[in-house]
Short mmCIF file of C-alpha atoms in Angstrom, two decimals:
data_model
loop_
_atom_site.label_atom_id
_atom_site.label_comp_id
_atom_site.label_asym_id
_atom_site.label_seq_id
_atom_site.Cartn_x
_atom_site.Cartn_y
_atom_site.Cartn_z
CA MET A 1 -22.68 22.36 152.19
CA TYR A 2 -21.55 23.97 149.10
CA VAL A 3 -23.96 23.34 146.18
CA ALA A 4 -22.35 24.25 142.68
CA VAL A 5 -25.08 25.42 140.16
CA LYS A 6 -24.43 24.69 136.56
CA GLY A 7 -26.60 25.81 133.68
CA GLY A 8 -27.10 28.66 131.16
CA GLU A 9 -24.93 27.19 128.30
CA ALA A 10 -27.71 27.07 126.03
CA ALA A 11 -28.93 30.43 127.08
CA ILE A 12 -25.52 32.03 126.46
CA ARG A 13 -25.03 30.42 123.19
CA ASN A 14 -28.56 31.60 122.10
CA ALA A 15 -27.75 35.14 123.52
CA HIS A 16 -24.68 35.58 121.48
CA ARG A 17 -26.63 34.35 118.39
CA LEU A 18 -29.12 36.90 119.02
CA LEU A 19 -26.46 39.80 119.81
CA ALA A 20 -25.13 38.88 116.27
CA ASP A 21 -28.38 39.21 114.58
CA ARG A 22 -29.25 42.50 116.25
CA ARG A 23 -25.72 43.69 115.55
CA ARG A 24 -26.47 43.36 111.77
CA GLY A 25 -29.97 44.72 112.20
CA ASP A 26 -32.16 45.13 109.29
CA ARG A 27 -30.91 42.66 106.42
CA SER A 28 -32.27 45.02 103.80
CA VAL A 29 -29.86 47.65 105.00
CA PRO A 30 -26.33 47.31 103.60
CA ALA A 31 -23.61 46.07 106.12
CA LEU A 32 -21.24 48.71 107.18
CA THR A 33 -17.76 48.34 105.88
CA LEU A 34 -14.44 49.05 108.14
CA GLU A 35 -13.66 51.54 105.42
CA GLN A 36 -16.67 53.51 106.04
CA VAL A 37 -16.26 53.38 109.75
CA MET A 38 -12.71 54.74 109.29
CA GLU A 39 -13.36 57.30 106.57
CA GLN A 40 -16.72 58.74 107.89
CA LEU A 41 -16.62 57.98 111.84
CA ALA A 42 -13.02 58.84 112.05
CA LEU A 43 -13.24 60.64 115.40
CA ALA A 44 -15.01 57.67 117.09
CA VAL A 45 -12.14 55.49 115.61
CA ASP A 46 -9.60 58.13 117.00
CA ARG A 47 -11.33 57.93 120.53
CA VAL A 48 -11.19 54.15 120.75
CA MET A 49 -7.58 54.06 119.69
CA ALA A 50 -6.79 56.61 122.35
CA GLU A 51 -8.67 55.08 125.22
CA GLY A 52 -7.77 51.56 123.82
CA SER A 53 -4.08 52.88 123.92
CA LEU A 54 -3.45 51.25 120.66
CA TYR A 55 -3.02 52.91 117.29
CA ASP A 56 -4.49 50.88 114.67
CA PRO A 57 -7.37 52.60 112.75
CA GLY A 58 -8.42 49.33 110.97
CA LEU A 59 -8.59 47.41 114.24
CA ALA A 60 -10.53 50.37 116.12
CA ALA A 61 -13.11 50.27 113.22
CA LEU A 62 -13.58 46.51 113.72
CA ALA A 63 -13.97 46.97 117.30
CA ILE A 64 -16.46 49.69 116.89
CA LYS A 65 -18.57 47.56 114.44
CA GLN A 66 -18.33 44.42 116.71
CA ALA A 67 -19.44 46.48 119.68
CA ARG A 68 -22.35 48.09 117.96
CA GLY A 69 -21.10 51.39 118.42
CA ASP A 70 -20.49 51.11 122.22
CA MET A 71 -17.40 52.93 122.62
CA ILE A 72 -16.24 51.46 126.01
CA GLU A 73 -16.95 48.05 124.84
CA ALA A 74 -14.82 48.85 121.55
CA ILE A 75 -12.02 50.20 123.79
CA PHE A 76 -12.19 47.14 125.88
CA LEU A 77 -11.86 44.92 122.73
CA LEU A 78 -8.79 46.68 121.75
CA ARG A 79 -7.28 46.68 124.99
CA ALA A 80 -7.83 42.86 125.01
CA TYR A 81 -6.34 42.31 121.50
CA ARG A 82 -3.08 44.30 122.59
CA THR A 83 -2.26 41.65 125.26
CA THR A 84 -1.89 39.07 122.47
CA LEU A 85 0.98 40.92 120.74
CA PRO A 86 4.67 40.71 121.41
CA ARG A 87 6.46 44.10 122.15
CA PHE A 88 9.11 45.03 119.64
CA GLY A 89 10.60 47.98 121.63
CA TYR A 90 10.21 51.68 122.49
CA SER A 91 10.07 54.25 119.91
CA ARG A 92 12.14 57.55 119.97
CA PRO A 93 10.32 60.15 121.37
CA ILE A 94 8.08 62.10 118.73
CA ASP A 95 8.92 65.54 117.80
CA THR A 96 5.67 67.58 117.65
CA ALA A 97 7.61 70.56 116.21
CA LYS A 98 8.26 68.70 113.08
CA MET A 99 4.46 67.76 112.94
CA LEU A 100 2.68 67.68 109.37
CA VAL A 101 0.12 70.17 111.01
CA GLU A 102 -3.58 69.83 110.15
CA ARG A 103 -4.68 72.50 112.76
CA ARG A 104 -2.97 74.77 115.05
CA VAL A 105 -4.49 77.52 117.13
CA SER A 106 -3.42 79.47 120.00
CA ALA A 107 -5.64 81.57 122.35
CA THR A 108 -2.82 83.40 124.00
CA PHE A 109 -0.79 84.71 120.85
CA LYS A 110 -2.63 86.02 117.66
CA ASP A 111 0.53 86.58 115.61
CA LEU A 112 2.72 83.72 116.03
CA PRO A 113 4.96 81.97 113.46
CA GLY A 114 2.89 79.68 111.33
CA GLY A 115 -0.43 81.41 112.18
CA GLN A 116 -3.73 80.36 113.36
CA VAL A 117 -4.62 77.45 111.36
CA LEU A 118 -8.07 76.15 111.68
CA GLY A 119 -8.16 72.91 109.84
CA PRO A 120 -11.21 70.65 109.68
CA THR A 121 -12.86 71.92 112.99
CA PHE A 122 -16.34 72.01 114.49
CA ASP A 123 -15.66 75.37 115.84
CA TYR A 124 -17.72 78.34 114.42
CA THR A 125 -20.24 75.93 113.13
CA HIS A 126 -23.74 76.78 114.18
CA ARG A 127 -24.60 73.44 115.54
CA LEU A 128 -27.66 73.23 113.42
CA LEU A 129 -28.52 69.62 112.22
CA ASP A 130 -27.76 69.34 108.34
CA PRO A 131 -30.75 67.66 106.83
CA ALA A 132 -28.50 67.50 103.57
CA LEU A 133 -26.32 64.86 105.39
CA ALA A 134 -29.23 62.58 105.52
CA GLY A 135 -28.73 61.78 101.93
CA ASP A 136 -25.48 61.51 99.93
CA GLU A 137 -24.71 64.98 98.67
CA GLN A 138 -21.17 65.36 97.50
CA PRO A 139 -19.48 68.14 99.36
CA GLU A 140 -17.40 70.74 97.54
CA GLU A 141 -13.70 69.96 96.98
CA PRO A 142 -11.70 71.84 99.75
CA GLU A 143 -10.02 75.18 98.84
CA ALA A 144 -6.38 75.14 98.47
CA ARG A 145 -3.83 77.89 98.84
CA GLU A 146 0.02 78.17 98.62
CA PRO A 147 1.33 77.26 102.15
CA ALA A 148 3.47 79.71 103.76
CA GLN A 149 6.97 78.57 104.38
CA ASP A 150 7.31 80.43 107.92
CA GLY A 151 7.63 77.11 109.78
CA MET A 152 5.43 76.48 113.12
CA PRO A 153 7.59 76.04 116.17
CA ARG A 154 5.66 75.00 119.26
CA VAL A 155 4.40 78.04 121.27
CA SER A 156 6.50 76.94 124.42
CA GLU A 157 9.72 77.48 122.37
CA ILE A 158 8.67 80.78 121.21
CA LEU A 159 8.06 82.03 124.90
CA ALA A 160 10.64 80.20 126.77
CA HIS A 161 13.34 83.15 126.67
CA GLU A 162 11.85 85.56 129.19
CA GLY A 163 11.73 82.94 131.82
CA LEU A 164 8.23 84.02 132.67
CA ILE A 165 6.93 80.51 131.50
CA GLU A 166 8.36 77.45 133.03
CA GLU A 167 10.33 74.87 130.83
CA ASP A 168 9.34 71.56 129.24
CA GLY A 169 9.07 69.21 132.28
CA PHE A 170 12.37 67.53 133.04
CA LEU A 171 12.67 64.45 135.40
CA SER A 172 15.88 63.07 136.87
CA ASP A 173 18.38 62.39 134.12
CA GLY A 174 18.89 58.97 132.76
CA GLU A 175 15.93 57.40 134.29
CA GLU A 176 13.78 55.11 132.07
CA PRO A 177 10.25 56.48 131.52
CA ALA A 178 7.66 54.66 133.74
CA ASP A 179 5.36 52.19 131.80
CA ILE A 180 2.22 51.43 133.57
CA THR A 181 1.48 48.67 131.20
CA ARG A 182 4.49 46.83 132.59
CA THR A 183 4.65 47.95 136.31
CA PRO A 184 1.53 48.69 138.09
CA PRO A 185 1.44 52.04 139.17
CA GLU A 186 2.47 52.68 142.87
CA PHE A 187 1.41 56.23 144.52
CA PRO A 188 2.98 58.83 144.48
CA LEU A 189 3.55 58.66 140.60
CA GLY A 190 6.02 60.45 138.51
CA ARG A 191 4.75 63.04 136.03
CA ASP A 192 5.53 60.53 133.33
CA ALA A 193 3.42 57.72 134.79
CA ARG A 194 0.53 60.07 135.13
CA LEU A 195 0.64 61.43 131.68
CA GLN A 196 0.49 57.83 130.38
CA ALA A 197 -2.36 57.14 132.50
CA LEU A 198 -4.19 60.44 131.44
CA SER A 199 -3.45 59.75 127.62
CA ARG A 200 -5.26 56.66 127.83
CA GLY A 201 -7.83 57.84 130.31
CA ASP A 202 -11.61 58.27 129.78
CA GLU A 203 -12.56 61.37 127.89
CA GLY A 204 -15.75 61.97 129.92
CA PHE A 205 -14.03 61.52 133.20
CA LEU A 206 -11.03 63.73 132.35
CA LEU A 207 -13.42 66.33 130.94
CA ALA A 208 -15.43 66.65 134.19
CA LEU A 209 -12.29 66.95 136.21
CA GLY A 210 -11.03 69.66 134.09
CA TYR A 211 -14.15 71.49 133.99
CA SER A 212 -14.35 71.05 138.04
CA THR A 213 -10.77 73.12 138.10
CA GLN A 214 -12.36 75.90 136.10
CA ARG A 215 -15.43 76.06 138.27
CA GLY A 216 -13.27 76.46 141.34
CA PHE A 217 -12.30 73.13 142.64
CA GLY A 218 -8.50 73.61 142.41
CA ARG A 219 -8.51 76.42 140.29
CA ASN A 220 -5.57 76.87 138.04
CA HIS A 221 -6.15 79.82 135.47
CA PRO A 222 -5.60 78.29 132.24
CA PHE A 223 -5.14 79.53 128.90
CA VAL A 224 -4.61 77.51 125.68
CA GLY A 225 -1.06 78.33 124.73
CA GLU A 226 -1.50 76.05 121.91
CA VAL A 227 -3.41 73.17 120.35
CA ARG A 228 -1.90 71.21 117.41
CA ILE A 229 -3.30 68.36 115.37
CA GLY A 230 -1.46 66.52 112.70
CA GLU A 231 0.91 63.63 111.66
CA VAL A 232 4.25 62.92 113.44
CA GLU A 233 6.90 60.42 112.22
CA ILE A 234 7.60 57.42 114.42
CA GLU A 235 11.08 55.95 114.70
CA LEU A 236 12.49 52.77 116.26
CA ASP A 237 15.87 51.77 117.22
CA VAL A 238 16.43 47.98 116.22
CA PRO A 239 19.64 45.96 116.94
CA GLU A 240 19.94 44.80 113.05
CA LEU A 241 20.14 48.31 111.53
CA ASP A 242 22.45 51.24 112.52
CA PHE A 243 19.82 53.97 111.93
CA PRO A 244 16.58 54.70 113.60
CA VAL A 245 14.10 52.88 111.50
CA PRO A 246 11.04 55.06 110.18
CA LEU A 247 7.93 53.27 110.80
CA GLY A 248 5.51 55.70 109.29
CA ARG A 249 3.47 58.51 110.63
CA ILE A 250 0.48 58.74 113.19
CA ARG A 251 -1.90 61.48 114.12
CA VAL A 252 -1.87 63.07 117.39
CA THR A 253 -3.21 65.97 119.20
CA GLU A 254 -1.12 68.29 121.41
CA CYS A 255 -2.25 70.71 123.85
CA GLN A 256 0.04 73.31 125.57
CA MET A 257 -1.89 74.64 128.58
CA VAL A 258 -0.54 77.89 130.05
CA ASN A 259 -1.42 78.47 133.83
CA GLN A 260 -1.03 81.99 135.75
CA PHE A 261 0.41 81.07 138.77
CA LYS A 262 1.06 83.38 141.75
CA GLY A 263 4.10 81.66 143.18
CA SER A 264 4.44 79.36 146.54
CA MET A 265 7.23 79.05 149.11
CA LYS A 266 8.95 76.73 146.33
CA VAL A 267 8.46 78.53 143.05
CA PRO A 268 8.49 82.02 142.03
CA PRO A 269 5.38 83.79 140.31
CA GLN A 270 5.25 82.56 136.67
CA PHE A 271 3.24 80.90 134.00
CA THR A 272 3.11 77.14 134.69
CA ARG A 273 2.11 74.53 132.07
CA GLY A 274 0.17 71.42 131.82
CA TYR A 275 0.41 69.07 128.85
CA GLY A 276 -1.79 66.95 126.74
CA LEU A 277 -0.82 64.33 124.18
CA VAL A 278 -3.50 62.10 122.75
CA PHE A 279 -3.80 59.76 119.56
CA GLY A 280 -5.96 61.11 116.74
CA GLN A 281 -7.91 64.19 116.39
CA SER A 282 -8.96 64.48 119.94
CA GLU A 283 -8.86 68.17 120.99
CA ARG A 284 -11.49 68.02 123.81
CA LYS A 285 -9.36 65.02 125.49
CA ALA A 286 -6.03 66.79 124.96
CA MET A 287 -7.17 69.97 126.47
CA ALA A 288 -8.76 68.05 129.53
CA MET A 289 -5.66 65.91 129.78
CA SER A 290 -3.53 69.22 130.12
CA LEU A 291 -5.98 70.70 132.65
CA CYS A 292 -5.55 67.42 134.86
CA ASP A 293 -1.85 67.32 134.39
CA ARG A 294 -1.45 70.81 135.74
CA ALA A 295 -3.83 70.31 138.56
CA LEU A 296 -1.98 67.02 139.60
CA ARG A 297 1.20 68.91 139.81
CA ALA A 298 -0.13 70.78 143.07
CA GLU A 299 2.26 68.97 145.28
CA GLU A 300 5.10 69.73 142.93
CA LEU A 301 4.43 73.38 142.92
CA GLY A 302 3.69 73.66 146.51
CA GLU A 303 -0.01 74.33 146.28
CA ASP A 304 -2.72 73.13 148.84
CA ILE A 305 -4.49 69.95 147.85
CA VAL A 306 -8.00 70.68 148.34
CA ALA A 307 -9.96 69.40 145.27
CA PRO A 308 -10.69 66.01 143.72
CA ALA A 309 -8.54 66.95 140.39
CA GLN A 310 -5.52 67.48 142.47
CA ASP A 311 -5.70 64.15 144.32
CA GLU A 312 -3.27 61.90 142.39
CA GLU A 313 -4.50 58.56 143.51
CA PHE A 314 -8.44 59.48 143.30
CA VAL A 315 -7.78 60.80 139.52
CA ILE A 316 -5.46 58.17 138.34
CA SER A 317 -7.05 55.11 139.94
CA HIS A 318 -10.31 56.04 138.39
CA SER A 319 -9.39 57.49 134.87
CA ASP A 320 -9.34 54.00 133.16
CA ASN A 321 -12.59 53.34 131.69
CA VAL A 322 -11.93 49.64 131.26
CA GLN A 323 -11.06 48.90 134.81
CA ALA A 324 -13.84 50.99 135.88
CA THR A 325 -16.36 49.32 133.58
CA GLY A 326 -15.06 45.92 134.64
CA PHE A 327 -15.64 46.44 138.45
CA VAL A 328 -19.01 48.07 137.78
CA GLU A 329 -20.25 45.76 135.52
CA HIS A 330 -19.14 42.74 137.32
CA LEU A 331 -21.92 43.43 139.73
CA LYS A 332 -24.66 42.14 137.42
CA LEU A 333 -22.89 38.66 137.26
CA PRO A 334 -24.20 35.93 139.54
CA HIS A 335 -23.63 36.76 143.26
CA TYR A 336 -26.18 34.06 144.73
CA VAL A 337 -24.14 32.67 147.21
CA ASP A 338 -22.69 36.00 148.56
CA PHE A 339 -26.21 37.35 148.58
CA GLN A 340 -27.53 34.06 150.53
CA ALA A 341 -24.85 34.65 153.11
CA GLU A 342 -25.80 38.58 153.42
CA LEU A 343 -29.36 37.53 153.72
CA GLY A 344 -28.76 35.08 156.35
CA LEU A 345 -26.74 37.81 158.19
CA VAL A 346 -29.44 40.31 157.84
CA ARG A 347 -32.22 38.27 159.20
CA GLN A 348 -30.00 37.35 162.29
CA MET A 349 -29.39 40.92 162.76
CA ARG A 350 -32.99 41.77 162.41
CA SER A 351 -34.15 39.05 165.00
CA GLU A 352 -31.39 40.51 167.50
CA PHE A 353 -32.81 43.95 166.87
CA GLU A 354 -36.28 42.80 167.47
CA GLU A 355 -35.26 41.15 170.72
CA ARG A 356 -33.67 44.28 171.99
CA ARG A 357 -36.61 46.50 171.19
CA GLN A 358 -38.85 44.00 173.05
CA ALA A 359 -36.65 44.10 175.90
CA ALA A 360 -36.65 47.96 175.91
CA ALA A 361 -40.42 48.06 175.59
CA ASN A 362 -40.63 45.67 178.61
CA GLN A 363 -38.48 47.75 180.90
CA PRO A 364 -40.72 50.69 182.00
CA GLU A 365 -43.49 48.28 182.97
CA ARG A 366 -41.01 46.02 185.08
CA LYS A 367 -39.82 49.42 186.69
CA GLU A 368 -43.31 50.49 187.49
CA ALA A 369 -44.08 46.87 189.11
CA ALA A 370 -40.92 47.28 191.12
CA GLU A 371 -42.12 50.56 192.67
CA MET B 1 31.67 59.04 105.49
CA ARG B 2 30.54 56.75 102.67
CA GLU B 3 28.89 54.32 105.08
CA ASP B 4 26.82 57.10 106.78
CA ASP B 5 25.64 58.17 103.42
CA GLY B 6 24.64 54.64 102.45
CA SER B 7 22.68 54.57 105.79
CA ARG B 8 20.88 57.79 105.16
CA ARG B 9 19.86 56.64 101.87
CA ARG B 10 18.62 53.13 103.15
CA ARG B 11 16.82 54.95 105.96
CA GLU B 12 15.10 57.23 103.31
CA ALA B 13 14.00 54.08 101.33
CA PHE B 14 12.65 52.53 104.74
CA ALA B 15 10.50 55.70 105.29
CA VAL B 16 9.22 55.56 101.68
CA LEU B 17 8.20 52.07 101.89
CA ALA B 18 6.75 52.48 105.48
CA ALA B 19 4.51 55.25 104.17
CA ALA B 20 3.63 53.51 101.12
CA PRO B 21 -0.11 52.52 100.46
CA ALA B 22 -0.30 48.78 100.33
CA GLU B 23 -1.92 48.30 97.32
CA MET B 24 0.22 50.75 95.18
CA LEU B 25 3.37 49.14 96.65
CA ALA B 26 2.02 45.71 95.72
CA ARG B 27 1.10 46.76 92.09
CA LEU B 28 4.69 48.36 91.59
CA TRP B 29 6.18 45.29 92.86
CA ARG B 30 4.13 43.00 90.45
CA GLU B 31 4.67 45.32 87.55
CA SER B 32 8.28 45.76 88.20
CA GLY B 33 9.26 42.24 87.18
CA LEU B 34 12.01 42.28 89.83
CA PRO B 35 12.95 38.75 91.24
CA ASP B 36 10.64 37.88 94.03
CA GLU B 37 13.43 35.40 95.51
CA GLY B 38 14.01 36.40 99.02
CA ALA B 39 13.52 33.58 101.68
CA LEU B 40 11.99 34.65 104.81
CA LEU B 41 14.47 34.81 107.82
CA ARG B 42 11.83 36.21 110.25
CA GLY B 43 8.10 37.04 110.10
CA PRO B 44 6.33 38.61 108.61
CA GLU B 45 5.15 39.12 111.92
CA THR B 46 3.23 41.86 113.82
CA GLY B 47 3.70 43.25 117.16
CA LEU B 48 3.66 46.36 119.14
CA VAL B 49 5.87 49.44 119.57
CA ALA B 50 5.32 51.63 122.61
CA LEU B 51 5.37 55.21 121.53
CA ARG B 52 7.09 57.98 123.38
CA GLY B 53 6.33 61.76 123.55
CA ARG B 54 8.02 64.33 125.64
CA ILE B 55 6.65 66.17 128.56
CA GLY B 56 5.63 69.66 127.41
CA GLY B 57 6.73 68.90 123.81
CA GLY B 58 10.51 68.93 124.45
CA GLY B 59 10.98 67.64 127.90
CA SER B 60 11.73 64.22 129.49
CA PRO B 61 10.16 61.23 127.41
CA PHE B 62 6.93 59.51 128.61
CA ASN B 63 5.19 56.64 127.09
CA PHE B 64 1.62 57.48 125.73
CA GLY B 65 0.35 54.30 123.87
CA GLU B 66 1.30 51.58 121.57
CA ALA B 67 1.01 51.21 117.99
CA THR B 68 0.78 47.75 115.78
CA VAL B 69 4.04 47.43 113.69
CA THR B 70 4.66 44.52 111.21
CA ARG B 71 8.25 43.53 110.26
CA ALA B 72 9.98 41.07 107.99
CA SER B 73 13.54 39.82 107.03
CA VAL B 74 14.38 38.06 103.86
CA LYS B 75 17.78 36.76 102.41
CA LEU B 76 18.41 36.62 98.70
CA PRO B 77 20.08 33.62 97.04
CA SER B 78 22.93 35.87 96.58
CA GLY B 79 23.29 36.44 100.28
CA GLU B 80 21.92 40.09 100.83
CA ILE B 81 19.67 40.40 103.82
CA GLY B 82 16.80 42.80 103.72
CA HIS B 83 14.57 44.10 106.55
CA ALA B 84 11.16 45.90 106.74
CA TYR B 85 9.28 47.70 109.33
CA ALA B 86 5.94 49.30 109.14
CA LEU B 87 2.94 50.65 111.21
CA GLY B 88 -0.18 48.34 110.74
CA ARG B 89 -0.72 44.63 110.15
CA ASP B 90 -0.05 44.44 106.52
CA ARG B 91 2.25 41.11 106.31
CA GLU B 92 2.65 41.22 102.47
CA LYS B 93 3.76 44.92 102.45
CA ALA B 94 6.28 43.98 105.05
CA ARG B 95 7.59 40.90 102.89
CA ILE B 96 7.69 42.97 99.67
CA SER B 97 9.40 45.89 101.40
CA ALA B 98 12.15 43.47 102.91
CA ASN B 99 12.76 42.20 99.52
CA ILE B 100 13.08 45.49 98.15
CA ASP B 101 15.70 46.58 100.88
CA ALA B 102 17.54 43.42 100.00
CA LEU B 103 17.33 44.14 96.01
CA ARG B 104 18.65 47.73 96.50
CA GLN B 105 21.69 46.57 98.00
CA LYS B 106 22.72 44.89 94.73
CA PRO B 107 24.42 47.30 92.31
CA ASP B 108 22.55 45.34 89.33
CA PHE B 109 19.18 46.17 90.77
CA ALA B 110 19.54 49.44 92.87
CA ALA B 111 18.56 51.58 89.76
CA ALA B 112 15.50 49.47 88.76
CA VAL B 113 14.38 49.62 92.36
CA GLU B 114 14.67 53.35 92.39
CA GLU B 115 13.15 53.89 89.06
CA LYS B 116 10.24 51.38 89.20
CA ILE B 117 9.31 51.45 92.89
CA LEU B 118 10.77 54.12 95.10
CA GLY B 119 10.55 56.98 92.78
CA PRO B 120 6.79 56.65 92.16
CA LEU B 121 6.12 55.96 95.57
CA ARG B 122 8.05 59.16 96.65
CA ARG B 123 6.24 61.24 94.14
CA GLU B 124 2.82 59.96 95.24
CA LEU B 125 3.62 60.52 98.90
CA GLN B 126 4.92 64.15 98.23
CA GLU B 127 1.84 65.01 96.17
CA ARG B 128 -0.29 63.89 98.72
CA ASP B 129 1.40 65.95 101.46
CA GLU B 130 1.44 68.95 99.18
CA GLN B 131 -2.20 68.63 98.51
CA ARG B 132 -2.91 68.49 102.27
CA ARG B 133 -0.55 71.38 103.12
CA ALA B 134 -2.30 73.49 100.47
CA GLU B 135 -5.86 72.43 101.88
CA ILE B 136 -4.77 73.35 105.50
CA ALA B 137 -3.03 76.54 104.50
CA ALA B 138 -6.55 77.77 103.14
CA THR B 139 -7.90 77.75 106.66
CA ARG B 140 -5.07 79.96 107.97
CA VAL B 141 -6.60 82.85 109.58
CA GLU B 142 -5.72 86.42 107.92
CA PHE B 143 -6.21 88.96 110.64
CA PHE B 144 -7.18 92.67 109.73
CA THR B 145 -7.69 95.56 111.61
CA MET B 146 -10.93 97.78 111.55
CA VAL B 147 -10.07 101.33 111.68
CA ARG B 148 -12.47 103.00 114.18
CA GLY B 149 -13.37 106.58 115.20
CA GLU B 150 -12.01 109.71 113.46
CA ASP B 151 -8.62 110.29 111.99
#
C-alpha cells in the first residue's frame, strides 16, 4: 500500500514570510542597499561571483542580501540565475600581461620589472580590531605618486629563457577548450577542464587541500612566482562585426606558483608550475587553486599519487560547493518512507539476530544433555 | 587599408561606450540633442559570455567563468545599422550605445558624436585610470640596503 502524504503548504508559506521578516531584521535599522554591499563588502561580492561562476557585481550583491549573508546560499542563487540566460559566445582569452594592475607581488624575485606593488592588501596589518570602524569616520585620501613606465610582464615570461622553469601549459593544438557547464566532466580530465572546475571551486575546500600539500600530503615545494590583481579587457568575436568587440573590463586575480621538482623518468629536474585564475580580488583562492592545479599534475609529471590533493576524481568531484550543499542538505528533507522501510528491515534483522543468539545459548545445554 | 582604419576607430568607440558609466552616458546622450530615432532590430537583451583565460597566463585557452553581457542593434531611418555590446545588464545603455554606433557612421553626425559623447567619456575614463595608477604606484616597494659592519 502506498499512502501519499500532503500538507505543509501553509507552514511553508508562513516560514517564507518569517524568513523575509528576519532577513529585514529590526525595521528601525536602515535597509542595506546593493551599492553598500558592492562598495563595502566587495570581497564577499567577489567570492560569490567566483564560486557562482558569474561575473556581475550587482547580482552578487543582491544574492548576498537575499541570502542574509550566507555565502553558499548566495552562490547557489547566482548559479540558478545563470541557467536562465542564453549564451552569446566564448570570449577571446584574456591577456593578464596587459592587466591594469592593482597589486602585484613576487616571493621569488625582489627586483623584477614593474616592482613589488602592494595595492589594497590586508598583509602587514596587525589584525587588531579597529573600533573607529564601528562609526563612520572618513578615511584619508590615498597617497598618489607618478607611476613608473617600466611595464609589468608576467614573471613566467621573465624567466622562461633559461629553460629551468617549464613553459606555460600547452594542450594539443586546435582542440576546443573543455566546458564543464556544457559537457559533464568525465575522468580523467584535461588540465583545461580541471582549471575550470577549480576556478569555481569552494575556497575553503581548495585552501584545505592546498594546505595539505604543504604539510606533506603530496608535497610540491611551492614558491609564489607572482600574484597579480587587476582589471583585464574582455573581447568577443561576433558574426555581425569584423573586429573583436570590447565588452569592458573585469577584475581577476592570477597566481603563478613555481614548484621545485627533482625530475622523474618522464621529466628532467626543473621548476614546474601551478596556475590560478579567479574572479575578483581573491588572492587566497587563486593561491590555493594553483597549489591544487600543480598537485593534480602528478600523473602528467610522473609522480606517485599518494595524497588526496593529487587525486583528480576526489578533488574535482567534491570541489563544487553548490553540488556538495545540495547533496548534504537534501538529507533534511522528508525521508519518511525510506526510513520506514529501513526500520522494518532493522526490526527483522534484530529478531533474526535474537533467534540466533537464543539458539547459540541453548546449544551447550543440549550438548551436556546428550552426554 | 582605409577600411581597417575605420574598423579600428569603430572598435575604439565600442570600447569607450562599453566602459562608460551608464548614468554619464545617459546624461550626455540626453544633453547632446542627437536624434533618438534608431528602431530596435534586436534586443536590448541580456545573455552570457563564457570567459577564457590561458593556462600559465600564455598557454592554451580554458574557460574560467561567465559574465552577463547586454547587446542591442538598431536601424536608423536612413538605413545605418548600429550595434552595442557591454558587460552587465543595462538595457538602456545598450540601446543608447547602438544608436551612437549608428549615428557615427553618418558623416553629418560623426563630429557631434565625437565631441559631445565619445570625447567626454574618453577623458573621464582616462582620468579614472590615471588616478588609479597613481594610487597604486604609491604602494610600490622601494627596497634599500642596510650597510652593516665596518668599511
